[in-house]
Amino acid sequence: MKTFTKDIWISKALYDQEEKDAVMRVLDSGWLGIGKESTRFEQSMAQYIGVNHAMFVNSGSSALLLGLKSLNLSPGAEVITCAAGFPSTMSPILHCGLMPVLVDCELDTYNIDPIEIEKAVTPKTEAIVFAHATGNPCNMEALKPILSRYLSIEDACDTLGARYKDRMIGSFGTVSALSFFASHHITAAGGGGMALTNDERMMTDMFSLRDWGKRYVQPGYYQRNFSAYDTDVDGIPYDVSYSYDTVGYNMKLIEIGAAFVNEQFKRLPAFVEKRNKNHAYFMKHFFEEKKYERFFIPPRVYPNHTPSWFFFVFILQDGVSFTRKQFGTYLEKHGIHTRPFFAGNIIRQLALRNASFRVSGSLANADKLMRDAIMIGVHPGLTDENLTFVTDTVDSFLEGK
Ligand SMILES: Cc1ncc(COP(=O)(O)O)c(C=O)c1O
């Protein structure tokens, strides 16, 4: 086996002179707050996903929180979500004073099990939060009838570029969220997120919440440089930009990020293609050529669903002669970076020790992912040599097992 000289990262942002030039254009313009670049990105992303409104924010987690707030659910209402996944799919439910109802995932898609959603429904159920984990779309065939009955938040933070039939993932939730954190499919210079919706009222509410609570103003508003005392606050002529309709936050991103991600967006089709190619290479090697089903549970993709892979996930079969820790340590020692399956079964994390939530049914699959899943990168920066090195390293670990 080859001696390894370079780390094989779990994710890597790929950018070039175009992104650097875009950032410099903003720096040279003298205005660094959100402006034309942000508006352009919002318009591009709304069109790409196929929704009416897109709002640029500072993270996917912020988009999830603003989305859930904008649903205006009853205090204490039940919101069904998956026990396995990233914490900020679940934490906005608690931040909004609602009751998370945690259900199990399907083991081989890593996504919420629609059958478990049906079982968890009560008269208090008002919304569903569902994430497409690691780039693999949820079973949309089964989810769609459920989504027609409830409000929903779609967490597409891991899954930009994926589709169900001809429709983009990210267009199914009442509000959907994307992430442009440094490790994601495209990045807004290290961070960023987006909230998407077809609902105008929700979009204007989210805008207000994002911008300190201020009254909604049309795109382009930030390009003006004067105050107009043409609105009314409690009978006092006032500037609209200092008229506050909600108790808000500041969740805007800076314009440098928007300029950077507008260039990244041009690269998205090529990035998605390479991610899927890398994933297919691992699938072919591990499951077609080597028949490693005896060691690992192969990932499952539903028919008519097109992933945009974020990671490759190994799940150890029960009873194999090695542990996840031994496998992970071996890969790490050879320079192949790994991750567990996000928070695993979230109810086992300290964060939920004193929180109010309800569990519906068994969380056996979430537990299995927490104990036995391990993820490696499929990012577009991986070379053919890197891919072969990964498969050689896994093969050498499994030799004789
Ligand atoms: C499924 C999922 N949801 C939400 C997030 C949070 O996104 P951000 O880091 O932009 O807040 C992540 C982050 O990786 C994620 O994987």
mmCIF file with all atom_site columns, C-alpha atoms and ligand atoms in Angstrom, residues 58-62 64 85-89 131-134 155-158 178-181 183-184 191-193 310-311 342, ligand 1:
data_model
loop_
_atom_site.group_PDB
_atom_site.id
_atom_site.type_symbol
_atom_site.label_atom_id
_atom_site.label_alt_id
_atom_site.label_comp_id
_atom_site.label_asym_id
_atom_site.label_entity_id
_atom_site.label_seq_id
_atom_site.pdbx_PDB_ins_code
_atom_site.Cartn_x
_atom_site.Cartn_y
_atom_site.Cartn_z
_atom_site.occupancy
_atom_site.B_iso_or_equiv
_atom_site.pdbx_formal_charge
_atom_site.auth_seq_id
_atom_site.auth_comp_id
_atom_site.auth_asym_id
_atom_site.auth_atom_id
_atom_site.pdbx_PDB_model_num
ATOM   1  C CA . ASN A 1 58  ? -25.966 33.752 8.478  1.00 0.00 ? 58  ASN A CA 1
ATOM   2  C CA . SER A 1 59  ? -26.429 29.957 8.842  1.00 0.00 ? 59  SER A CA 1
ATOM   3  C CA . GLY A 1 60  ? -28.640 26.978 8.112  1.00 0.00 ? 60  GLY A CA 1
ATOM   4  C CA . SER A 1 61  ? -29.494 26.853 11.806 1.00 0.00 ? 61  SER A CA 1
ATOM   5  C CA . SER A 1 62  ? -30.757 30.459 11.658 1.00 0.00 ? 62  SER A CA 1
ATOM   6  C CA . LEU A 1 64  ? -34.413 26.653 10.582 1.00 0.00 ? 64  LEU A CA 1
ATOM   7  C CA . GLY A 1 85  ? -29.296 13.930 12.963 1.00 0.00 ? 85  GLY A CA 1
ATOM   8  C CA . PHE A 1 86  ? -27.841 17.367 13.370 1.00 0.00 ? 86  PHE A CA 1
ATOM   9  C CA . PRO A 1 87  ? -28.845 19.169 16.597 1.00 0.00 ? 87  PRO A CA 1
ATOM   10 C CA . SER A 1 88  ? -30.167 22.295 14.952 1.00 0.00 ? 88  SER A CA 1
ATOM   11 C CA . THR A 1 89  ? -32.837 20.316 13.108 1.00 0.00 ? 89  THR A CA 1
ATOM   12 C CA . ALA A 1 131 ? -34.012 16.629 7.240  1.00 0.00 ? 131 ALA A CA 1
ATOM   13 C CA . HIS A 1 132 ? -32.468 14.930 4.220  1.00 0.00 ? 132 HIS A CA 1
ATOM   14 C CA . ALA A 1 133 ? -29.339 13.647 5.937  1.00 0.00 ? 133 ALA A CA 1
ATOM   15 C CA . THR A 1 134 ? -25.935 13.352 4.245  1.00 0.00 ? 134 THR A CA 1
ATOM   16 C CA . ASP A 1 155 ? -33.892 20.811 6.383  1.00 0.00 ? 155 ASP A CA 1
ATOM   17 C CA . ALA A 1 156 ? -32.019 20.598 3.094  1.00 0.00 ? 156 ALA A CA 1
ATOM   18 C CA . CYS A 1 157 ? -28.765 21.842 4.638  1.00 0.00 ? 157 CYS A CA 1
ATOM   19 C CA . ASP A 1 158 ? -26.862 18.694 3.565  1.00 0.00 ? 158 ASP A CA 1
ATOM   20 C CA . LEU A 1 178 ? -30.019 25.501 3.216  1.00 0.00 ? 178 LEU A CA 1
ATOM   21 C CA . SER A 1 179 ? -26.558 25.785 4.744  1.00 0.00 ? 179 SER A CA 1
ATOM   22 C CA . PHE A 1 180 ? -23.460 27.343 3.205  1.00 0.00 ? 180 PHE A CA 1
ATOM   23 C CA . PHE A 1 181 ? -21.152 26.499 6.103  1.00 0.00 ? 181 PHE A CA 1
ATOM   24 C CA . SER A 1 183 ? -18.011 22.126 4.759  1.00 0.00 ? 183 SER A CA 1
ATOM   25 C CA . HIS A 1 184 ? -21.185 22.214 2.653  1.00 0.00 ? 184 HIS A CA 1
ATOM   26 C CA . GLY A 1 191 ? -20.779 30.352 6.583  1.00 0.00 ? 191 GLY A CA 1
ATOM   27 C CA . GLY A 1 192 ? -24.259 31.346 5.495  1.00 0.00 ? 192 GLY A CA 1
ATOM   28 C CA . GLY A 1 193 ? -27.681 29.846 5.063  1.00 0.00 ? 193 GLY A CA 1
ATOM   29 C CA . PHE A 1 310 ? -22.557 15.070 1.419  1.00 0.00 ? 310 PHE A CA 1
ATOM   30 C CA . PHE A 1 311 ? -20.731 12.090 2.977  1.00 0.00 ? 311 PHE A CA 1
ATOM   31 C CA . PHE A 1 342 ? -23.796 14.015 13.711 1.00 0.00 ? 342 PHE A CA 1
HETATM 32 C C1 . LIG B 2 .   ? -28.811 18.443 8.528  1.00 0.00 ? 1   LIG B C1 1
HETATM 33 C C2 . LIG B 2 .   ? -28.216 19.740 9.007  1.00 0.00 ? 1   LIG B C2 1
HETATM 34 N N1 . LIG B 2 .   ? -29.036 20.713 9.428  1.00 0.00 ? 1   LIG B N1 1
HETATM 35 C C3 . LIG B 2 .   ? -28.554 21.895 9.846  1.00 0.00 ? 1   LIG B C3 1
HETATM 36 C C4 . LIG B 2 .   ? -27.210 22.162 9.858  1.00 0.00 ? 1   LIG B C4 1
HETATM 37 C C5 . LIG B 2 .   ? -26.732 23.483 10.367 1.00 0.00 ? 1   LIG B C5 1
HETATM 38 O O1 . LIG B 2 .   ? -26.221 24.311 9.370  1.00 0.00 ? 1   LIG B O1 1
HETATM 39 P P1 . LIG B 2 .   ? -25.281 25.558 9.819  1.00 0.00 ? 1   LIG B P1 1
HETATM 40 O O2 . LIG B 2 .   ? -23.969 24.990 10.205 1.00 0.00 ? 1   LIG B O2 1
HETATM 41 O O3 . LIG B 2 .   ? -25.198 26.395 8.576  1.00 0.00 ? 1   LIG B O3 1
HETATM 42 O O4 . LIG B 2 .   ? -25.967 26.241 10.922 1.00 0.00 ? 1   LIG B O4 1
HETATM 43 C C6 . LIG B 2 .   ? -26.315 21.180 9.443  1.00 0.00 ? 1   LIG B C6 1
HETATM 44 C C7 . LIG B 2 .   ? -24.875 21.438 9.480  1.00 0.00 ? 1   LIG B C7 1
HETATM 45 O O5 . LIG B 2 .   ? -24.048 20.710 9.002  1.00 0.00 ? 1   LIG B O5 1
HETATM 46 C C8 . LIG B 2 .   ? -26.829 19.929 9.012  1.00 0.00 ? 1   LIG B C8 1
HETATM 47 O O6 . LIG B 2 .   ? -26.006 18.943 8.632  1.00 0.00 ? 1   LIG B O6 1
#
